[in-house]
Amino acid sequence: MTKQPGSTIAVLGAGSWGTALAIALAKNKFAINLWDRNPQHIEQLSTTGINQRYIPDITLPTLITPLADLGTAINNTQYILVATPSHGFRELLRNIKKASNNYRIVWASKGLEPGTGKFLHEIAAEELDAGILTATVSGPSFALEVARSLPTAMTVASLDNAFAKQIASTLHCQNLRTYTSTDIIGVELGGAVKNVLAIAAGIADGLGFGANTRAALITRGLAEMMRLGEALDGRQETFMGLTGVGDLILTCTDDQSRNRRLGLALGQGDDLDTAISNIGQAVEGVHTAREVACLAQKHGIEMPIVEQVDKVLNQNQSPAAAVKALLTRDPKAEVF
C-alpha cells in the first residue's frame, strides 16, 4: 500500500497495543484515527496527548486524533486496524458494518471467541460481506517496546497475499520489520495458544520452579501447539516462525506478558479474580484456555499442559495439583 499524503488509518482500541500500533503508523507518516469505546479515556488522550494508563510517558504524535465516535473514526480511511480484546471482536465487526459500507479490516487481536471456539478469521467470514479484504497481524511484540521504536519483527497473514503485502508495507519501517503469510490458521492458532502456555510458565515460576521447568514447558507446549495446528491444517513452518515459537518464547519468559504475570500470581497463591484485577487489563489466555482445550478434545489431540491450565482457571484445580498431574504422566517417546 503506497504511502500518500493525507492517507488515514483507523485504529480501534486505545489500550496498550492499539496505541502502540497507532504510534508506529504515525511515525510512518499516516494520519491515525484512534478510537475507543470509553469517551472518558478518549478525552484524557485528547487533553494530555499521552496514554498514561497503558503507554506511560510517551507523547502521542500529532498525526494521531483520538475519537469516541466509531463512524467518524472509520469513514474515509485506507483500512481499519482492530486492536481490541478478542471476546468483543464479533460485536465490533457488526458495528463497523453498520457504520460504513467501504472498508478493509486488519486485526491485531489474539484469541478464540468465548463460547464458540471460533478463530477471528472465521468470525470475520461470518459477519462481513463477501469480498471484504481481511488480514491479521501477529508475532513476538510487546506494546511498550513497539511504542518506543525498539526493533521488532511481526507477520501479516491473509488469504489474499497481495493484501498481506500491502499491510506489511504500511507497517514496515526501520525498527519494525514485517513478513507475510497466507497461513492465517497457523498464525492465529499460535497467537492464541501461546497465551495459555504463558500462564503455565508463570504458574511454574510462581511456585518457585527453575529455568529447567520453564524450558521444558515451552518446548512441550510448542509440541502441543504443533499437534493441534497440524490437525487444523496449519503449516509446520508457521509454528517454527515468529508467530509460533517466537511469540511463545517472548510471552513465557518476560514479565511484560499479562498472561505470564497472571500465572505468576496464581502460583504465588492469589485467586483468579484478584490476579486479573491487579493486572488491570484483558488477559486473553483466561478466555482462550477453555476454548483451546475444547478444540483439542474435538480433534482428539493430546494437550496436557493446556488441559491443566484450563483446570486451574475453570475447574478450581490448584496450581500445585496441576503440576503434579503433569509430572506423574507416564514416560513416552519425545517425538511420536
mmCIF file of C-alpha atoms in Angstrom:
data_model
loop_
_atom_site.group_PDB
_atom_site.id
_atom_site.type_symbol
_atom_site.label_atom_id
_atom_site.label_comp_id
_atom_site.label_asym_id
_atom_site.label_seq_id
_atom_site.Cartn_x
_atom_site.Cartn_y
_atom_site.Cartn_z
ATOM 1 C CA MET A 1 0.000 0.000 0.000
ATOM 2 C CA THR A 2 1.609 3.220 -1.122
ATOM 3 C CA LYS A 3 2.084 5.952 1.437
ATOM 4 C CA GLN A 4 0.257 9.025 0.136
ATOM 5 C CA PRO A 5 -0.144 12.455 1.763
ATOM 6 C CA GLY A 6 -3.352 12.552 3.739
ATOM 7 C CA SER A 7 -3.753 8.753 3.967
ATOM 8 C CA THR A 8 -5.722 7.880 7.090
ATOM 9 C CA ILE A 9 -5.905 4.608 9.021
ATOM 10 C CA ALA A 10 -8.444 3.860 11.757
ATOM 11 C CA VAL A 11 -7.071 2.081 14.817
ATOM 12 C CA LEU A 12 -9.831 0.698 17.022
ATOM 13 C CA GLY A 13 -8.900 0.201 20.663
ATOM 14 C CA ALA A 14 -6.833 2.737 22.586
ATOM 15 C CA GLY A 15 -5.326 0.254 25.007
ATOM 16 C CA SER A 16 -1.634 -0.564 25.051
ATOM 17 C CA TRP A 17 -1.472 -2.451 21.760
ATOM 18 C CA GLY A 18 -3.751 -0.179 19.766
ATOM 19 C CA THR A 19 -1.896 2.893 20.974
ATOM 20 C CA ALA A 20 1.499 1.365 20.192
ATOM 21 C CA LEU A 21 0.433 0.464 16.648
ATOM 22 C CA ALA A 22 -1.055 3.938 16.182
ATOM 23 C CA ILE A 23 2.274 5.470 17.214
ATOM 24 C CA ALA A 24 4.204 3.192 14.834
ATOM 25 C CA LEU A 25 1.913 4.042 11.913
ATOM 26 C CA ALA A 26 2.034 7.762 12.688
ATOM 27 C CA LYS A 27 5.822 7.586 12.578
ATOM 28 C CA ASN A 28 5.335 6.164 9.085
ATOM 29 C CA LYS A 29 3.546 9.434 8.210
ATOM 30 C CA PHE A 30 -0.013 8.102 8.256
ATOM 31 C CA ALA A 31 -2.825 10.093 9.841
ATOM 32 C CA ILE A 32 -4.419 7.952 12.541
ATOM 33 C CA ASN A 33 -7.964 7.995 13.888
ATOM 34 C CA LEU A 34 -7.552 6.317 17.293
ATOM 35 C CA TRP A 35 -10.968 5.181 18.549
ATOM 36 C CA ASP A 36 -12.033 3.753 21.883
ATOM 37 C CA ARG A 37 -15.455 2.886 23.273
ATOM 38 C CA ASN A 38 -14.644 4.769 26.514
ATOM 39 C CA PRO A 39 -15.264 8.501 25.915
ATOM 40 C CA GLN A 40 -13.528 9.476 29.175
ATOM 41 C CA HIS A 41 -10.376 7.698 28.014
ATOM 42 C CA ILE A 42 -10.530 9.472 24.644
ATOM 43 C CA GLU A 43 -10.992 12.809 26.420
ATOM 44 C CA GLN A 44 -7.892 12.112 28.510
ATOM 45 C CA LEU A 45 -5.864 11.286 25.385
ATOM 46 C CA SER A 46 -7.077 14.446 23.655
ATOM 47 C CA THR A 47 -6.353 16.656 26.655
ATOM 48 C CA THR A 48 -2.938 15.335 27.679
ATOM 49 C CA GLY A 49 -1.589 13.809 24.462
ATOM 50 C CA ILE A 50 -0.365 10.825 26.483
ATOM 51 C CA ASN A 51 -1.929 7.421 27.135
ATOM 52 C CA GLN A 52 -0.670 7.436 30.708
ATOM 53 C CA ARG A 53 -2.513 4.287 31.773
ATOM 54 C CA TYR A 54 -1.288 1.986 29.016
ATOM 55 C CA ILE A 55 1.737 3.644 27.353
ATOM 56 C CA PRO A 56 3.025 5.989 30.070
ATOM 57 C CA ASP A 57 5.258 8.987 29.433
ATOM 58 C CA ILE A 58 5.219 8.720 25.625
ATOM 59 C CA THR A 59 3.724 11.712 23.834
ATOM 60 C CA LEU A 60 1.367 10.773 21.021
ATOM 61 C CA PRO A 61 2.433 12.033 17.574
ATOM 62 C CA THR A 62 0.361 14.935 16.297
ATOM 63 C CA LEU A 63 -0.866 12.744 13.420
ATOM 64 C CA ILE A 64 -2.960 10.758 15.936
ATOM 65 C CA THR A 65 -6.513 12.022 16.502
ATOM 66 C CA PRO A 66 -8.377 10.378 19.416
ATOM 67 C CA LEU A 67 -12.068 9.846 18.605
ATOM 68 C CA ALA A 68 -15.026 8.440 20.523
ATOM 69 C CA ASP A 69 -17.424 8.150 17.563
ATOM 70 C CA LEU A 70 -16.912 4.949 15.578
ATOM 71 C CA GLY A 71 -18.470 6.218 12.342
ATOM 72 C CA THR A 72 -16.250 9.293 12.293
ATOM 73 C CA ALA A 73 -13.195 7.170 13.046
ATOM 74 C CA ILE A 74 -13.623 4.611 10.273
ATOM 75 C CA ASN A 75 -15.094 6.545 7.354
ATOM 76 C CA ASN A 76 -12.760 7.591 4.520
ATOM 77 C CA THR A 77 -9.855 5.514 5.797
ATOM 78 C CA GLN A 78 -7.466 3.223 3.918
ATOM 79 C CA TYR A 79 -8.196 0.373 6.290
ATOM 80 C CA ILE A 80 -9.365 -0.402 9.820
ATOM 81 C CA LEU A 81 -6.941 -1.945 12.317
ATOM 82 C CA VAL A 82 -8.707 -3.663 15.222
ATOM 83 C CA ALA A 83 -6.739 -3.928 18.461
ATOM 84 C CA THR A 84 -9.470 -4.757 20.973
ATOM 85 C CA PRO A 85 -9.837 -7.931 23.105
ATOM 86 C CA SER A 86 -10.963 -10.926 21.072
ATOM 87 C CA HIS A 87 -14.124 -11.522 23.104
ATOM 88 C CA GLY A 88 -15.643 -8.331 21.667
ATOM 89 C CA PHE A 89 -14.499 -8.911 18.094
ATOM 90 C CA ARG A 90 -17.820 -10.052 16.640
ATOM 91 C CA GLU A 91 -19.808 -7.166 18.121
ATOM 92 C CA LEU A 92 -17.256 -4.650 16.863
ATOM 93 C CA LEU A 93 -17.402 -6.055 13.324
ATOM 94 C CA ARG A 94 -21.184 -5.722 13.384
ATOM 95 C CA ASN A 95 -20.884 -2.103 14.477
ATOM 96 C CA ILE A 96 -18.319 -1.391 11.758
ATOM 97 C CA LYS A 97 -20.655 -2.856 9.161
ATOM 98 C CA LYS A 98 -23.494 -0.626 10.378
ATOM 99 C CA ALA A 99 -21.315 2.487 10.288
ATOM 100 C CA SER A 100 -19.612 2.023 6.906
ATOM 101 C CA ASN A 101 -20.038 0.110 3.644
ATOM 102 C CA ASN A 102 -16.497 0.674 2.373
ATOM 103 C CA TYR A 103 -13.776 -0.830 4.498
ATOM 104 C CA ARG A 104 -10.926 -3.320 4.766
ATOM 105 C CA ILE A 105 -10.247 -4.977 8.105
ATOM 106 C CA VAL A 106 -6.964 -5.930 9.793
ATOM 107 C CA TRP A 107 -6.840 -7.215 13.356
ATOM 108 C CA ALA A 108 -4.022 -7.397 15.869
ATOM 109 C CA SER A 109 -6.208 -9.196 18.436
ATOM 110 C CA LYS A 110 -5.226 -12.710 19.540
ATOM 111 C CA GLY A 111 -7.554 -15.398 20.853
ATOM 112 C CA LEU A 112 -10.596 -17.541 20.145
ATOM 113 C CA GLU A 113 -14.204 -16.469 20.582
ATOM 114 C CA PRO A 114 -15.524 -17.476 24.025
ATOM 115 C CA GLY A 115 -18.346 -19.973 23.798
ATOM 116 C CA THR A 116 -17.766 -20.960 20.165
ATOM 117 C CA GLY A 117 -14.004 -21.501 19.972
ATOM 118 C CA LYS A 118 -14.002 -19.860 16.542
ATOM 119 C CA PHE A 119 -10.939 -18.192 15.072
ATOM 120 C CA LEU A 120 -11.197 -14.471 14.392
ATOM 121 C CA HIS A 121 -10.937 -15.005 10.630
ATOM 122 C CA GLU A 122 -13.937 -17.351 10.876
ATOM 123 C CA ILE A 123 -15.920 -14.660 12.693
ATOM 124 C CA ALA A 124 -14.930 -12.135 10.027
ATOM 125 C CA ALA A 125 -16.122 -14.502 7.296
ATOM 126 C CA GLU A 126 -19.478 -14.859 9.055
ATOM 127 C CA GLU A 127 -20.046 -11.189 9.818
ATOM 128 C CA LEU A 128 -18.583 -9.303 6.833
ATOM 129 C CA ASP A 129 -19.835 -9.113 3.286
ATOM 130 C CA ALA A 130 -18.206 -11.365 0.708
ATOM 131 C CA GLY A 131 -15.183 -9.785 -0.918
ATOM 132 C CA ILE A 132 -14.094 -7.679 2.074
ATOM 133 C CA LEU A 133 -10.299 -7.881 2.342
ATOM 134 C CA THR A 134 -9.068 -9.041 5.760
ATOM 135 C CA ALA A 135 -5.734 -9.795 7.440
ATOM 136 C CA THR A 136 -4.214 -10.378 10.857
ATOM 137 C CA VAL A 137 -1.023 -9.000 12.415
ATOM 138 C CA SER A 138 0.823 -11.176 14.914
ATOM 139 C CA GLY A 139 4.246 -12.054 16.270
ATOM 140 C CA PRO A 140 6.531 -11.527 19.281
ATOM 141 C CA SER A 141 5.828 -7.918 20.189
ATOM 142 C CA PHE A 142 5.243 -6.082 23.444
ATOM 143 C CA ALA A 143 3.317 -2.847 23.027
ATOM 144 C CA LEU A 144 5.648 -0.612 25.017
ATOM 145 C CA GLU A 145 8.682 -1.718 23.001
ATOM 146 C CA VAL A 146 6.880 -1.034 19.708
ATOM 147 C CA ALA A 147 5.844 2.407 21.015
ATOM 148 C CA ARG A 148 9.482 3.110 21.894
ATOM 149 C CA SER A 149 10.587 2.078 18.387
ATOM 150 C CA LEU A 150 12.684 -0.816 19.663
ATOM 151 C CA PRO A 151 13.491 -3.369 16.902
ATOM 152 C CA THR A 152 10.550 -5.745 16.385
ATOM 153 C CA ALA A 153 9.503 -8.288 13.750
ATOM 154 C CA MET A 154 5.912 -9.273 13.005
ATOM 155 C CA THR A 155 3.914 -11.252 10.451
ATOM 156 C CA VAL A 156 0.903 -10.149 8.420
ATOM 157 C CA ALA A 157 -1.282 -13.070 7.351
ATOM 158 C CA SER A 158 -4.134 -13.023 4.848
ATOM 159 C CA LEU A 159 -5.769 -15.416 2.438
ATOM 160 C CA ASP A 160 -5.140 -12.642 -0.107
ATOM 161 C CA ASN A 161 -1.350 -12.474 -0.411
ATOM 162 C CA ALA A 162 -1.435 -9.132 -2.221
ATOM 163 C CA PHE A 163 -3.375 -7.575 0.673
ATOM 164 C CA ALA A 164 -0.917 -9.060 3.175
ATOM 165 C CA LYS A 165 1.924 -7.408 1.275
ATOM 166 C CA GLN A 166 0.095 -4.063 1.274
ATOM 167 C CA ILE A 167 -0.415 -4.130 5.037
ATOM 168 C CA ALA A 168 3.151 -5.298 5.634
ATOM 169 C CA SER A 169 4.409 -2.379 3.557
ATOM 170 C CA THR A 170 2.284 0.042 5.577
ATOM 171 C CA LEU A 171 3.700 -1.170 8.903
ATOM 172 C CA HIS A 172 7.285 -1.748 7.768
ATOM 173 C CA CYS A 173 9.891 0.796 8.859
ATOM 174 C CA GLN A 174 13.446 0.950 10.140
ATOM 175 C CA ASN A 175 12.607 -0.578 13.533
ATOM 176 C CA LEU A 176 9.576 -2.684 12.574
ATOM 177 C CA ARG A 177 10.272 -5.491 10.116
ATOM 178 C CA THR A 178 7.275 -7.242 8.603
ATOM 179 C CA TYR A 179 6.860 -10.605 6.918
ATOM 180 C CA THR A 180 3.837 -12.055 5.122
ATOM 181 C CA SER A 181 1.990 -15.367 5.238
ATOM 182 C CA THR A 182 -1.127 -16.958 3.787
ATOM 183 C CA ASP A 183 -1.351 -19.445 6.694
ATOM 184 C CA ILE A 184 -3.932 -17.493 8.659
ATOM 185 C CA ILE A 185 -4.964 -20.580 10.681
ATOM 186 C CA GLY A 186 -1.401 -21.249 11.817
ATOM 187 C CA VAL A 187 -0.750 -17.603 12.659
ATOM 188 C CA GLU A 188 -3.971 -17.214 14.657
ATOM 189 C CA LEU A 189 -3.553 -20.536 16.450
ATOM 190 C CA GLY A 190 -0.020 -19.645 17.532
ATOM 191 C CA GLY A 191 -1.203 -16.288 18.864
ATOM 192 C CA ALA A 192 -3.988 -17.951 20.858
ATOM 193 C CA VAL A 193 -2.224 -20.994 22.294
ATOM 194 C CA LYS A 194 0.914 -19.139 23.394
ATOM 195 C CA ASN A 195 -1.166 -17.112 25.872
ATOM 196 C CA VAL A 196 -2.360 -20.301 27.584
ATOM 197 C CA LEU A 197 1.179 -21.681 27.725
ATOM 198 C CA ALA A 198 2.456 -18.401 29.163
ATOM 199 C CA ILE A 199 0.040 -18.824 32.071
ATOM 200 C CA ALA A 200 1.543 -22.286 32.627
ATOM 201 C CA ALA A 201 5.083 -20.871 32.599
ATOM 202 C CA GLY A 202 4.067 -18.164 35.041
ATOM 203 C CA ILE A 203 2.475 -20.696 37.394
ATOM 204 C CA ALA A 204 5.661 -22.774 37.399
ATOM 205 C CA ASP A 205 7.799 -19.734 38.195
ATOM 206 C CA GLY A 206 5.306 -18.558 40.810
ATOM 207 C CA LEU A 207 5.632 -21.932 42.530
ATOM 208 C CA GLY A 208 9.397 -21.423 42.667
ATOM 209 C CA PHE A 209 10.440 -23.887 39.989
ATOM 210 C CA GLY A 210 13.506 -23.048 37.959
ATOM 211 C CA ALA A 211 14.723 -22.460 34.445
ATOM 212 C CA ASN A 212 14.723 -26.194 33.703
ATOM 213 C CA THR A 213 10.961 -26.337 34.247
ATOM 214 C CA ARG A 214 10.333 -23.236 32.168
ATOM 215 C CA ALA A 215 12.363 -24.591 29.246
ATOM 216 C CA ALA A 216 10.518 -27.906 29.405
ATOM 217 C CA LEU A 217 7.113 -26.182 29.445
ATOM 218 C CA ILE A 218 7.988 -24.021 26.444
ATOM 219 C CA THR A 219 9.319 -26.975 24.452
ATOM 220 C CA ARG A 220 6.490 -29.369 25.256
ATOM 221 C CA GLY A 221 3.984 -26.543 24.847
ATOM 222 C CA LEU A 222 5.286 -25.946 21.343
ATOM 223 C CA ALA A 223 4.762 -29.647 20.624
ATOM 224 C CA GLU A 224 1.135 -29.312 21.759
ATOM 225 C CA MET A 225 0.639 -26.247 19.558
ATOM 226 C CA MET A 226 2.067 -28.041 16.544
ATOM 227 C CA ARG A 227 -0.059 -31.166 17.066
ATOM 228 C CA LEU A 228 -3.247 -29.131 17.134
ATOM 229 C CA GLY A 229 -2.032 -26.971 14.273
ATOM 230 C CA GLU A 230 -1.405 -29.998 12.082
ATOM 231 C CA ALA A 231 -4.934 -31.252 12.762
ATOM 232 C CA LEU A 232 -6.325 -27.866 11.676
ATOM 233 C CA ASP A 233 -4.179 -27.748 8.504
ATOM 234 C CA GLY A 234 -1.779 -25.117 9.815
ATOM 235 C CA ARG A 235 1.729 -25.247 8.392
ATOM 236 C CA GLN A 236 4.602 -26.612 10.450
ATOM 237 C CA GLU A 237 6.914 -23.801 9.340
ATOM 238 C CA THR A 238 4.464 -21.249 10.753
ATOM 239 C CA PHE A 239 4.782 -22.732 14.239
ATOM 240 C CA MET A 240 8.577 -22.640 13.964
ATOM 241 C CA GLY A 241 8.462 -18.962 12.994
ATOM 242 C CA LEU A 242 7.685 -15.590 14.543
ATOM 243 C CA THR A 243 4.022 -16.235 15.311
ATOM 244 C CA GLY A 244 4.698 -19.678 16.785
ATOM 245 C CA VAL A 245 7.886 -20.339 18.725
ATOM 246 C CA GLY A 246 8.896 -16.650 18.566
ATOM 247 C CA ASP A 247 5.758 -15.363 20.267
ATOM 248 C CA LEU A 248 5.754 -18.345 22.635
ATOM 249 C CA ILE A 249 9.272 -17.643 23.927
ATOM 250 C CA LEU A 250 8.537 -13.946 24.355
ATOM 251 C CA THR A 251 5.285 -14.450 26.242
ATOM 252 C CA CYS A 252 6.573 -17.214 28.510
ATOM 253 C CA THR A 253 9.792 -15.521 29.597
ATOM 254 C CA ASP A 254 9.171 -11.796 30.111
ATOM 255 C CA ASP A 255 7.032 -10.178 32.792
ATOM 256 C CA GLN A 256 5.648 -7.632 30.329
ATOM 257 C CA SER A 257 3.325 -10.507 29.379
ATOM 258 C CA ARG A 258 -0.014 -10.208 31.168
ATOM 259 C CA ASN A 259 -0.613 -13.941 30.762
ATOM 260 C CA ARG A 260 2.697 -14.805 32.382
ATOM 261 C CA ARG A 261 2.008 -12.324 35.210
ATOM 262 C CA LEU A 262 -1.369 -13.948 35.789
ATOM 263 C CA GLY A 263 0.309 -17.351 36.097
ATOM 264 C CA LEU A 264 2.900 -15.931 38.492
ATOM 265 C CA ALA A 265 0.147 -14.553 40.723
ATOM 266 C CA LEU A 266 -1.744 -17.862 40.712
ATOM 267 C CA GLY A 267 1.424 -19.778 41.525
ATOM 268 C CA GLN A 268 2.094 -17.420 44.428
ATOM 269 C CA GLY A 269 -1.352 -18.029 45.904
ATOM 270 C CA ASP A 270 -3.632 -15.311 44.513
ATOM 271 C CA ASP A 271 -7.108 -16.295 43.396
ATOM 272 C CA LEU A 272 -8.065 -15.718 39.772
ATOM 273 C CA ASP A 273 -10.261 -12.651 40.301
ATOM 274 C CA THR A 274 -7.625 -10.915 42.422
ATOM 275 C CA ALA A 275 -4.889 -11.674 39.901
ATOM 276 C CA ILE A 276 -6.911 -10.306 36.981
ATOM 277 C CA SER A 277 -7.934 -7.214 38.958
ATOM 278 C CA ASN A 278 -4.324 -6.432 39.867
ATOM 279 C CA ILE A 279 -3.212 -6.700 36.232
ATOM 280 C CA GLY A 280 -5.935 -4.263 35.228
ATOM 281 C CA GLN A 281 -6.081 -5.208 31.547
ATOM 282 C CA ALA A 282 -7.564 -8.016 29.456
ATOM 283 C CA VAL A 283 -5.736 -11.329 29.886
ATOM 284 C CA GLU A 284 -6.558 -13.229 26.706
ATOM 285 C CA GLY A 285 -5.390 -16.624 27.959
ATOM 286 C CA VAL A 286 -8.176 -16.760 30.549
ATOM 287 C CA HIS A 287 -10.863 -16.942 27.841
ATOM 288 C CA THR A 288 -8.712 -18.931 25.431
ATOM 289 C CA ALA A 289 -7.721 -21.838 27.697
ATOM 290 C CA ARG A 290 -11.215 -23.365 27.749
ATOM 291 C CA GLU A 291 -11.671 -22.950 24.003
ATOM 292 C CA VAL A 292 -8.294 -24.471 23.110
ATOM 293 C CA ALA A 293 -8.942 -27.406 25.455
ATOM 294 C CA CYS A 294 -12.332 -27.982 23.788
ATOM 295 C CA LEU A 295 -10.797 -27.690 20.326
ATOM 296 C CA ALA A 296 -8.146 -30.256 21.228
ATOM 297 C CA GLN A 297 -10.764 -32.631 22.602
ATOM 298 C CA LYS A 298 -12.892 -32.200 19.481
ATOM 299 C CA HIS A 299 -9.985 -33.209 17.233
ATOM 300 C CA GLY A 300 -8.612 -35.908 19.533
ATOM 301 C CA ILE A 301 -5.360 -34.039 20.189
ATOM 302 C CA GLU A 302 -3.424 -34.575 23.411
ATOM 303 C CA MET A 303 -2.566 -31.208 25.036
ATOM 304 C CA PRO A 304 -1.816 -31.959 28.706
ATOM 305 C CA ILE A 305 -0.357 -28.534 29.570
ATOM 306 C CA VAL A 306 -3.346 -26.699 28.108
ATOM 307 C CA GLU A 307 -5.652 -29.160 29.862
ATOM 308 C CA GLN A 308 -4.111 -28.439 33.259
ATOM 309 C CA VAL A 309 -4.189 -24.663 32.750
ATOM 310 C CA ASP A 310 -7.877 -24.957 31.883
ATOM 311 C CA LYS A 311 -8.481 -26.921 35.082
ATOM 312 C CA VAL A 312 -6.713 -24.277 37.174
ATOM 313 C CA LEU A 313 -8.664 -21.427 35.567
ATOM 314 C CA ASN A 314 -12.073 -23.041 35.179
ATOM 315 C CA GLN A 315 -12.299 -26.121 37.416
ATOM 316 C CA ASN A 316 -10.774 -24.935 40.707
ATOM 317 C CA GLN A 317 -7.711 -27.150 40.408
ATOM 318 C CA SER A 318 -4.788 -25.865 42.463
ATOM 319 C CA PRO A 319 -1.570 -24.931 40.621
ATOM 320 C CA ALA A 320 0.348 -27.496 42.701
ATOM 321 C CA ALA A 321 -2.093 -30.271 41.721
ATOM 322 C CA ALA A 322 -1.781 -29.276 38.058
ATOM 323 C CA VAL A 323 1.995 -29.590 38.198
ATOM 324 C CA LYS A 324 1.730 -32.944 39.954
ATOM 325 C CA ALA A 325 -0.636 -34.206 37.241
ATOM 326 C CA LEU A 326 1.895 -33.262 34.564
ATOM 327 C CA LEU A 327 4.888 -34.761 36.382
ATOM 328 C CA THR A 328 3.184 -38.088 37.086
ATOM 329 C CA ARG A 329 2.262 -38.759 33.470
ATOM 330 C CA ASP A 330 3.719 -41.993 32.057
ATOM 331 C CA PRO A 331 7.062 -41.705 30.251
ATOM 332 C CA LYS A 332 6.922 -41.824 26.456
ATOM 333 C CA ALA A 333 8.973 -41.069 23.362
ATOM 334 C CA GLU A 334 9.607 -37.340 22.911
ATOM 335 C CA VAL A 335 8.756 -37.400 19.196
ATOM 336 C CA PHE A 336 5.793 -39.510 18.065
#
